[in-house]
mmCIF file of C-alpha atoms and ligand atoms in Angstrom:
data_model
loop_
_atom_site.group_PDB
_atom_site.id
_atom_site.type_symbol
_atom_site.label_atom_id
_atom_site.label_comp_id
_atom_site.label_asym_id
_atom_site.label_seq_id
_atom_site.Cartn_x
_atom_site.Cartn_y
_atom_site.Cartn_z
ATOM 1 C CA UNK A 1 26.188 -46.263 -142.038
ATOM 2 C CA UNK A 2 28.104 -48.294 -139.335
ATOM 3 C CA UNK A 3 29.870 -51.423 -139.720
ATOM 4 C CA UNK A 4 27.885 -53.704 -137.130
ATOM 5 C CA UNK A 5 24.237 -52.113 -139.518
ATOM 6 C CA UNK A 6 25.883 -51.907 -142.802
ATOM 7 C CA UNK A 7 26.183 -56.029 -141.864
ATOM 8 C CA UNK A 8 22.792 -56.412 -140.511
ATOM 9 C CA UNK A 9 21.008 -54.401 -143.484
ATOM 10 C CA UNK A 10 23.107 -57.307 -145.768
ATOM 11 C CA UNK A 11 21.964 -60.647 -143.682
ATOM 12 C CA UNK A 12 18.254 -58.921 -143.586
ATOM 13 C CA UNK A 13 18.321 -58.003 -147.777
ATOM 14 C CA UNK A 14 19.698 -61.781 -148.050
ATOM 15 C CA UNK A 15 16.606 -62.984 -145.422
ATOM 16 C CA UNK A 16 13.936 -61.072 -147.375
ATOM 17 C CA UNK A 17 14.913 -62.467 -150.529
ATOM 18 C CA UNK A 18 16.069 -66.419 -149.734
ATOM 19 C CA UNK A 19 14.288 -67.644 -152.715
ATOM 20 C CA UNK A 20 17.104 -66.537 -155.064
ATOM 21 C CA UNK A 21 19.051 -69.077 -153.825
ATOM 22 C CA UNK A 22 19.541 -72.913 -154.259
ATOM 23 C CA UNK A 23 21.502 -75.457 -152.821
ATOM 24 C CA UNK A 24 24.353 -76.221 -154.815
ATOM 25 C CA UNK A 25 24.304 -79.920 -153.663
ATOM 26 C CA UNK A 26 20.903 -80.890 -154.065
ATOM 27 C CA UNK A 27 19.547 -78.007 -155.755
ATOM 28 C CA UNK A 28 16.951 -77.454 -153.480
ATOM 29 C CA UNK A 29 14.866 -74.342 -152.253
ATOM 30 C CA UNK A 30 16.956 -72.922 -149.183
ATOM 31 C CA UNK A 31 15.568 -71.216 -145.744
ATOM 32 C CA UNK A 32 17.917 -68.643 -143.745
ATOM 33 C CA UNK A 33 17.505 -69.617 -140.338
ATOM 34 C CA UNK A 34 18.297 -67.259 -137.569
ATOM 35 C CA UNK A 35 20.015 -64.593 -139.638
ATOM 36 C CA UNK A 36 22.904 -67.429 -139.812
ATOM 37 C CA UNK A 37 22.365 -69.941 -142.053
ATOM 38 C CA UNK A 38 20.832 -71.073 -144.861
ATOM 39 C CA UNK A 39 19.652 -74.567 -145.037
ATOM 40 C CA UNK A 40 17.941 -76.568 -147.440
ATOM 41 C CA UNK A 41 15.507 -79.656 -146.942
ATOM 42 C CA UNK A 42 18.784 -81.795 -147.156
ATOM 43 C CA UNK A 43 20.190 -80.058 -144.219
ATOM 44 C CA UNK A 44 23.329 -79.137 -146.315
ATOM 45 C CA UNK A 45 23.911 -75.347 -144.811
ATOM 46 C CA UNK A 46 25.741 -72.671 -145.422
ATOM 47 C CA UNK A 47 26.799 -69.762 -142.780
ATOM 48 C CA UNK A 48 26.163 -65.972 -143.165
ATOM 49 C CA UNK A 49 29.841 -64.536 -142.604
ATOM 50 C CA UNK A 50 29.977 -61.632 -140.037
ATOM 51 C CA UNK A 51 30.000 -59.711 -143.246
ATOM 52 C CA UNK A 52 26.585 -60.898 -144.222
ATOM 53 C CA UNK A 53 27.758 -62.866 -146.917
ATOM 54 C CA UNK A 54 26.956 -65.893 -147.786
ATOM 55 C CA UNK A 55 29.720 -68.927 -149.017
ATOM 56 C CA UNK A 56 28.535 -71.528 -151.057
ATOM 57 C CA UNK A 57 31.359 -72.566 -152.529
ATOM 58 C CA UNK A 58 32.114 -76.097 -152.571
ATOM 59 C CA UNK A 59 35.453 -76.860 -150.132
ATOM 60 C CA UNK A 60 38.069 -77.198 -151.875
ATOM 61 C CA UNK A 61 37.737 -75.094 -154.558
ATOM 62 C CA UNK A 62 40.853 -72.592 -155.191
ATOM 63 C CA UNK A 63 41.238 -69.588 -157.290
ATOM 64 C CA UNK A 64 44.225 -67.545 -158.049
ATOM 65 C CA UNK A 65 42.233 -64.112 -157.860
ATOM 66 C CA UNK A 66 43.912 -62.390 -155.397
ATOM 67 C CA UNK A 67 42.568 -59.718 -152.934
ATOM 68 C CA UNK A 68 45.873 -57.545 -153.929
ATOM 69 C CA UNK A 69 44.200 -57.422 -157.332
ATOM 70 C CA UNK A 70 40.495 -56.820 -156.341
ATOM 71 C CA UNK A 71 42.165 -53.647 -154.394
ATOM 72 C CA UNK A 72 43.930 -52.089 -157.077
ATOM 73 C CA UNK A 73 40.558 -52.836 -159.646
ATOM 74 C CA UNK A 74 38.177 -50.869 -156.496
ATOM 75 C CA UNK A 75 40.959 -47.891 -156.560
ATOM 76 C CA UNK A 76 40.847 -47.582 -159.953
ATOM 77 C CA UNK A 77 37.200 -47.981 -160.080
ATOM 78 C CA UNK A 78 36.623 -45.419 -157.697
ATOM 79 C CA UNK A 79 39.077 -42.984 -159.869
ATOM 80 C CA UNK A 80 35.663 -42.946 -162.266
ATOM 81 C CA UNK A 81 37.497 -45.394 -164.935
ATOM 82 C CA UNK A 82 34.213 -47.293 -165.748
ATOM 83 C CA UNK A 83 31.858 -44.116 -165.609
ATOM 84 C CA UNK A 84 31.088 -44.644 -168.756
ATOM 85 C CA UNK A 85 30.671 -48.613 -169.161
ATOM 86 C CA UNK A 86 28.308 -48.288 -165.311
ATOM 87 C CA UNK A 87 26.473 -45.591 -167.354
ATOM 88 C CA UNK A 88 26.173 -47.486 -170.882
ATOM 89 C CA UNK A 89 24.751 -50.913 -168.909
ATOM 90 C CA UNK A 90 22.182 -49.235 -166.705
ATOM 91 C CA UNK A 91 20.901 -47.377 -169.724
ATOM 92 C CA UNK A 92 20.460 -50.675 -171.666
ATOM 93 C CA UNK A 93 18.504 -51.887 -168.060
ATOM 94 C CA UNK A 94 16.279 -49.568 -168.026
ATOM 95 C CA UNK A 95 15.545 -49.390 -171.796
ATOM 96 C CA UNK A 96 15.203 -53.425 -172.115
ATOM 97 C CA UNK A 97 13.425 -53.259 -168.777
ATOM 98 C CA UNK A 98 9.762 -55.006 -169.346
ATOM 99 C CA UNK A 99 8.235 -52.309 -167.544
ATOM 100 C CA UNK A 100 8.937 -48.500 -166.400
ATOM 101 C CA UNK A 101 8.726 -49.272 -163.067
ATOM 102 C CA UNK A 102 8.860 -51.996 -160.334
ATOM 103 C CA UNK A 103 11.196 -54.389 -158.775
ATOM 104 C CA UNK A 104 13.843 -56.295 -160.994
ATOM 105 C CA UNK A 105 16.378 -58.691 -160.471
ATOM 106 C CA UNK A 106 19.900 -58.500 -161.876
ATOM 107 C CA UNK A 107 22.732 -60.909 -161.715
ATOM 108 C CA UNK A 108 26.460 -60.057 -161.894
ATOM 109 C CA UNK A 109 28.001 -63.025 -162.371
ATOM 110 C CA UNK A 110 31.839 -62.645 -161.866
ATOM 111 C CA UNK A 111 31.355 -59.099 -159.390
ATOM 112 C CA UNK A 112 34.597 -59.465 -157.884
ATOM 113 C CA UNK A 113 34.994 -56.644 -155.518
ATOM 114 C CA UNK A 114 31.291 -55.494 -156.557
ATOM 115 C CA UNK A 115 31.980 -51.609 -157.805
ATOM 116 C CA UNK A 116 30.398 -52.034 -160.766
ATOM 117 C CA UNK A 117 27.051 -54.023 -159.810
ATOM 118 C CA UNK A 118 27.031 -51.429 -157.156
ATOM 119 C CA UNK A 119 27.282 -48.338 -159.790
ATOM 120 C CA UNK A 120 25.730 -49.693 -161.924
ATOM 121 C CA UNK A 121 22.464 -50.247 -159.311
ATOM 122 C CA UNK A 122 22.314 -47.169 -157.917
ATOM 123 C CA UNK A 123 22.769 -45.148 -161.871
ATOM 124 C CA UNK A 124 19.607 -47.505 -162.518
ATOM 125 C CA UNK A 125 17.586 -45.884 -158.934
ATOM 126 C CA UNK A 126 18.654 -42.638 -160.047
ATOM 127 C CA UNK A 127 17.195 -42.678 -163.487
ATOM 128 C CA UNK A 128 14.454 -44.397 -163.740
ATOM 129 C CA UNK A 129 11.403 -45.474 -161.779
ATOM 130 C CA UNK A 130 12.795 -49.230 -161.253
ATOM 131 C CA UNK A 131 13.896 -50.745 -157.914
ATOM 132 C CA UNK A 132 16.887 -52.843 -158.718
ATOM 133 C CA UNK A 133 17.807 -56.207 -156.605
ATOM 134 C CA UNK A 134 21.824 -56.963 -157.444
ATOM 135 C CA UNK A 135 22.935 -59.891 -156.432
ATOM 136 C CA UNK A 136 26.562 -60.528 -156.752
ATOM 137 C CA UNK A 137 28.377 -63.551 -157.632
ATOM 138 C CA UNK A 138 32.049 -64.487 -157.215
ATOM 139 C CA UNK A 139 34.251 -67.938 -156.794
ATOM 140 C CA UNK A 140 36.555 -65.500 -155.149
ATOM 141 C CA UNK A 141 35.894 -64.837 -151.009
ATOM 142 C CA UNK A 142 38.493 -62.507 -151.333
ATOM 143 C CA UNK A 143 36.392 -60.453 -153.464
ATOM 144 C CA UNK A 144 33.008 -60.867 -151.964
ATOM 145 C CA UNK A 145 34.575 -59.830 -148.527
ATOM 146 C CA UNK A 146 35.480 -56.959 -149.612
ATOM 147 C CA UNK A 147 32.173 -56.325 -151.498
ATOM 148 C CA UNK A 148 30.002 -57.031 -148.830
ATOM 149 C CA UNK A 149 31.949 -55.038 -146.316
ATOM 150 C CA UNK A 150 31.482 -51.968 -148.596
ATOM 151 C CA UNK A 151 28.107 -52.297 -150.165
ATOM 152 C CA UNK A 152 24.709 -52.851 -148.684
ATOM 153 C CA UNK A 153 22.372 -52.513 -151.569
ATOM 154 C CA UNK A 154 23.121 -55.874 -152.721
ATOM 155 C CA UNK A 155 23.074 -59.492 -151.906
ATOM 156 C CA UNK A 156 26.814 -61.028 -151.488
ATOM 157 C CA UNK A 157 27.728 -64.806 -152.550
ATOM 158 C CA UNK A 158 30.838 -66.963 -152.701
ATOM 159 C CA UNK A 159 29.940 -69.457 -155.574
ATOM 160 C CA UNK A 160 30.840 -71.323 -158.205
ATOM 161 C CA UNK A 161 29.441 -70.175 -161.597
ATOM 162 C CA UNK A 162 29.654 -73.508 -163.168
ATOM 163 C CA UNK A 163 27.303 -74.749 -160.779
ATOM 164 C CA UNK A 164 25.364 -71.822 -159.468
ATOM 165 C CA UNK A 165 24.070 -71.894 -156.013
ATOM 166 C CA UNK A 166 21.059 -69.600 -157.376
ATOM 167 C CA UNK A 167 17.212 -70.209 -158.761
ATOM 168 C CA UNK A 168 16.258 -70.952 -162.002
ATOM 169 C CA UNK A 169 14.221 -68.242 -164.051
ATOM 170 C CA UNK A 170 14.504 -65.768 -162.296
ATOM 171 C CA UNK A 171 16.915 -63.140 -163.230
ATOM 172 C CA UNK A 172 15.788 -60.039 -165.118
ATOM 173 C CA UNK A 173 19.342 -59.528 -166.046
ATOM 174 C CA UNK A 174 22.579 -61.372 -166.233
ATOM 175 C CA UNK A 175 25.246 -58.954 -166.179
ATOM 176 C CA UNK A 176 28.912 -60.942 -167.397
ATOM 177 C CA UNK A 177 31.456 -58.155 -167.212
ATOM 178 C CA UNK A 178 35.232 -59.149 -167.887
ATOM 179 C CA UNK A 179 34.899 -61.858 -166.973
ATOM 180 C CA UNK A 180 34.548 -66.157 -168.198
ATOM 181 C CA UNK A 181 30.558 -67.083 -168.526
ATOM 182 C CA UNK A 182 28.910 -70.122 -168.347
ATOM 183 C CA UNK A 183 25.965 -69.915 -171.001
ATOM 184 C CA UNK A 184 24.715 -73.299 -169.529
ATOM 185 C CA UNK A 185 23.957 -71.376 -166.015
ATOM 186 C CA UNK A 186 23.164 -68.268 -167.835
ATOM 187 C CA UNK A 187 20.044 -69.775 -169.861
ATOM 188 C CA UNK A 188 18.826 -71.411 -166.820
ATOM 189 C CA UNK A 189 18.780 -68.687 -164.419
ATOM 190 C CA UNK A 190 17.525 -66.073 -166.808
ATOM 191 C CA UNK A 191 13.784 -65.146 -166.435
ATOM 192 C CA UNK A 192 11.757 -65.779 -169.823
ATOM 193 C CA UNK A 193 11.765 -62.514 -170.848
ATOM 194 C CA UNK A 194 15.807 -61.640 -169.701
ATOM 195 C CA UNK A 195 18.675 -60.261 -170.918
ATOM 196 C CA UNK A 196 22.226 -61.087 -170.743
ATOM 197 C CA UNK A 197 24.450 -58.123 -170.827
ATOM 198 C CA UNK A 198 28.075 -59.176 -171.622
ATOM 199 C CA UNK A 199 31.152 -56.980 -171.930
ATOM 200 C CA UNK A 200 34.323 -58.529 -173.743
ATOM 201 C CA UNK A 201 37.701 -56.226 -173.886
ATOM 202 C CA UNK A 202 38.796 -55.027 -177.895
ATOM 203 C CA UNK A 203 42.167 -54.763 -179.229
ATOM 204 C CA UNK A 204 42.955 -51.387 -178.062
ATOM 205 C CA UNK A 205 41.540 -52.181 -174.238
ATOM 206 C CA UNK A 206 44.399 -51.161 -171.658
ATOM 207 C CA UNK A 207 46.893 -51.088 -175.265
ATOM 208 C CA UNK A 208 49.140 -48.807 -173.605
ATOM 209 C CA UNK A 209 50.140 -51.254 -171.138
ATOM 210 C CA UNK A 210 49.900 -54.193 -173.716
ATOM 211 C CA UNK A 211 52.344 -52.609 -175.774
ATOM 212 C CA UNK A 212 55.108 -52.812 -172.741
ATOM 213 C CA UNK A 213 53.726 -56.335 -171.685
ATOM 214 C CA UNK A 214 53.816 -58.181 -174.677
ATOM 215 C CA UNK A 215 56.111 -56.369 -177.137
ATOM 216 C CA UNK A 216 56.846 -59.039 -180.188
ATOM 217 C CA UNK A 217 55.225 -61.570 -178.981
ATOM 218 C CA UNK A 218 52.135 -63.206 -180.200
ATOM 219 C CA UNK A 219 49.853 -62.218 -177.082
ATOM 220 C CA UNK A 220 49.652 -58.435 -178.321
ATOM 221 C CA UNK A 221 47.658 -59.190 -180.881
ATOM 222 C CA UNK A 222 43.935 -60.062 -178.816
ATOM 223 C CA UNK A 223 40.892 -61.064 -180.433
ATOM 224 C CA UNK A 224 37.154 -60.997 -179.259
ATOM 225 C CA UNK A 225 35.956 -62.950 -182.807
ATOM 226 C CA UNK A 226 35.838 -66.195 -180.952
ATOM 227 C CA UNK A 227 33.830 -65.064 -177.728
ATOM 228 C CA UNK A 228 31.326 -63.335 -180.126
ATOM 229 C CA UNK A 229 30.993 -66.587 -182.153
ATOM 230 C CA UNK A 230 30.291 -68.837 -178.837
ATOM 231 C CA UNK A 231 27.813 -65.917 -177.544
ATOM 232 C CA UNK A 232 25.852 -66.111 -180.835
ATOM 233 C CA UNK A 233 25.734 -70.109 -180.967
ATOM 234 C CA UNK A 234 24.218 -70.037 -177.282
ATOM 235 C CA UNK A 235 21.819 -66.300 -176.947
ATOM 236 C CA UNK A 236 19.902 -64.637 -179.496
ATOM 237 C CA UNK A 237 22.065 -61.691 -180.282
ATOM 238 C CA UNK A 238 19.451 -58.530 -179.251
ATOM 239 C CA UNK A 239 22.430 -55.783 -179.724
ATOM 240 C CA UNK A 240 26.346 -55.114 -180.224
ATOM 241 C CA UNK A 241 27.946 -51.685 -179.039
ATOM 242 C CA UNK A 242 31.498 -50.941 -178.871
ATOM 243 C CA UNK A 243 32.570 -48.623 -176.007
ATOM 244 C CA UNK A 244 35.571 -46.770 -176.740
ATOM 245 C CA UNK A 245 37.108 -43.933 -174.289
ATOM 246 C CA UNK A 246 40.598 -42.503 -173.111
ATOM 247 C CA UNK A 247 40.694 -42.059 -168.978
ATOM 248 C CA UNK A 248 43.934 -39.051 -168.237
ATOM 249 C CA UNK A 249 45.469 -40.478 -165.514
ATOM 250 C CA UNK A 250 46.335 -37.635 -163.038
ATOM 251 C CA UNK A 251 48.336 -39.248 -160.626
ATOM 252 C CA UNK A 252 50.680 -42.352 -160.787
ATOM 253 C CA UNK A 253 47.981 -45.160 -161.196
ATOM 254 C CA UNK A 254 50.471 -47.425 -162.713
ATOM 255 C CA UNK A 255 50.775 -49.907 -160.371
ATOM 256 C CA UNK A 256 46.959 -50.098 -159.754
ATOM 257 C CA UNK A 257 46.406 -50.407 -163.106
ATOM 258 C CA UNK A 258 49.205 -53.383 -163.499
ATOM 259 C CA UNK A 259 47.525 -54.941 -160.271
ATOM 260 C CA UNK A 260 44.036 -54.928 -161.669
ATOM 261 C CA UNK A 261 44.800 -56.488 -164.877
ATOM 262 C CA UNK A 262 45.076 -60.271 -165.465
ATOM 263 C CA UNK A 263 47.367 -58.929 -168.567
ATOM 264 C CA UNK A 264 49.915 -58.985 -166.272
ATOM 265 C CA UNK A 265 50.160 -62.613 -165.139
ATOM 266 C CA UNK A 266 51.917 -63.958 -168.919
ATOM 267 C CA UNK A 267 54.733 -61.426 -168.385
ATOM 268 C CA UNK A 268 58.380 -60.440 -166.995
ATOM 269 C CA UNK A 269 59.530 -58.561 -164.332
ATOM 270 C CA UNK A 270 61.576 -57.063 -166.314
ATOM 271 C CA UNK A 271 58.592 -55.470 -168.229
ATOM 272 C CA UNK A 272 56.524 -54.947 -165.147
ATOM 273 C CA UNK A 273 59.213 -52.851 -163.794
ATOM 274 C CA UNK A 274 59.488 -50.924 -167.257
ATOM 275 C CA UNK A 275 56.136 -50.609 -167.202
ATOM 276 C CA UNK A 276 56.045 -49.243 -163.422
ATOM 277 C CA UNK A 277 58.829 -46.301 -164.706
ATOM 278 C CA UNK A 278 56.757 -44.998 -167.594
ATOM 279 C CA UNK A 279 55.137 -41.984 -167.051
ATOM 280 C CA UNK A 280 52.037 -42.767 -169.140
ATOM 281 C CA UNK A 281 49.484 -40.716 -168.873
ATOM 282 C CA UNK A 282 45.983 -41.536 -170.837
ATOM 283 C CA UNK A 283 44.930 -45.429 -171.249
ATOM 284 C CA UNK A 284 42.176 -46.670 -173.341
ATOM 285 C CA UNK A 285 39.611 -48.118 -172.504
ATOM 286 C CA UNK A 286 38.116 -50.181 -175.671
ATOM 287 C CA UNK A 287 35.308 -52.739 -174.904
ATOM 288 C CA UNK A 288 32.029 -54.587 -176.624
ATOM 289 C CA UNK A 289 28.574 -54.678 -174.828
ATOM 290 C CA UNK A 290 26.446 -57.639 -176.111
ATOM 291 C CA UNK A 291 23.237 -57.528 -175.189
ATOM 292 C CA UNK A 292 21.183 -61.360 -175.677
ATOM 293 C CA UNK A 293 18.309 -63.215 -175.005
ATOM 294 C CA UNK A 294 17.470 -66.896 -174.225
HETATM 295 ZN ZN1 ZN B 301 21.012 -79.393 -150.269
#
């Protein structure tokens, strides 16, 4: 697909389906007017970006993603490192799905640079007889830029997720991958009968590069007991999986894979340099899918 249709197809997806969205000022019902903007009843509007993205993302608002990072994460995405985790999710989509076929509506709230949602989207089209609407999510532009300019299966937003610029009820899934969630938002977006699908790293996730990072000190030792505690005092725990693989790394990923992960921000350059000589060759990949209702 072209660039100039690849950014039409997004503005007409995001046209066809302006009800999603809200206005994060007022909260009310927005109209996309023009192919440009949308604009609620209060006249607050936001602009379509050549992209056909949308920003609603209060001014002002700062985050220290950077798109440096979101490149490295698409490279190694694109190496097949989350195969299995895009293959685990949309198999718990279409077996939680209400109904074997039809149009549903999932949320990935955090998408960064949108691989997964993506992935994860078309594995569902491919399996099953369900017609999935992603819409993805991100406080950073940097990230939704470069999702939008890829993808054009989904719908694209700048936001913030502590005061989402989206509908209530309506999501048939919440997808939370990686990623800080806001349980608030979560409950009131979700349809009645949805499903929030979060996936928390384990001890052993990326270890190999912990190990170099955070030798003797007390970051190497992670825990997920808290975030499952706070996820069972605010959903309905449905189901708990642990997701456990080793990706070979055939090439030298290393400084993708130090790029992609926030591990890297609470240590030295003296251990990122270490860590950039190894010659490692297999990571792990050790993660828990919770699966909850409202
Ligand atoms: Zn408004």
């Amino acid at each position: 697909m072209s660039k100039n249709k690849r950014e039409r197809v997004n503005a007409n997806l995001l046209g066809k389906n302006e009800e999603i969205f809200r206005c994060p000022l007022c909260s009310g019902p927005m109209k996309l007017v023009h192919f440009k903007s949308l604009i609620c009843k209060n006249h607050h509007c936001y602009d379509l970006s050549r992209q056909g993205y949308v920003n609603m993302l209060p001014h002002g608002l700062q985050t220290k993603y950077q798109r440096r990072m979101f490149e490295a994460r698409r490279m190694i995405s694109r190496k097949g490192f989350f195969e299995p985790l895009m293959a685990k999710i949309s198999g718990l989509i279409i077996q939680q799905s209400k109904s074997p076929s039809g149009r549903i509506k999932i949320l990935d709230a955090g998408c960064g640079e949108g691989s997964l949602l993506s992935g994860i989207q078309e594995k569902i089209a491919q399996n099953s007889a369900l017609d999935p609407l992603g819409v993805g999510l991100d406080i950073s532009k940097e990230g939704i830029y470069m999702a939008a300019k890829e993808y054009s299966n989904s719908i694209w937003c700048v936001g913030d997720l502590a005061k989402a610029p989206l509908a209530s009820q309506q999501f048939d899934f919440i997808l939370n991958i990686l990623t800080p969630a806001n349980y608030a938002e979560f409950c009131r977006m979700l349809a009645p009968h949805g499903r929030l699908i979060k996936v928390l790293p384990e001890k052993d996730y990326l270890k190999e590069l912990r190990n170099i990072f955070y030798e003797r000190t007390n970051k190497q030792i992670y825990s997920s007991h808290n975030t499952l505690n706070i996820f069972k005092s605010k959903f309905k725990l449905l189901g708990l999986e642990r997701l456990r693989y080793r990706v070979t790394l055939d090439e030298p990923w290393m400084e993708p894979l130090i790029q992609m992960t926030p591990l890297s921000w609470g240590t030295t350059e003296e251990r990122r340099i270490k860590a950039l000589k190894m010659d490692l060759r297999e990571v792990t990949i050790d993660l828990t899918v919770l699966v909850g209702a409202n």
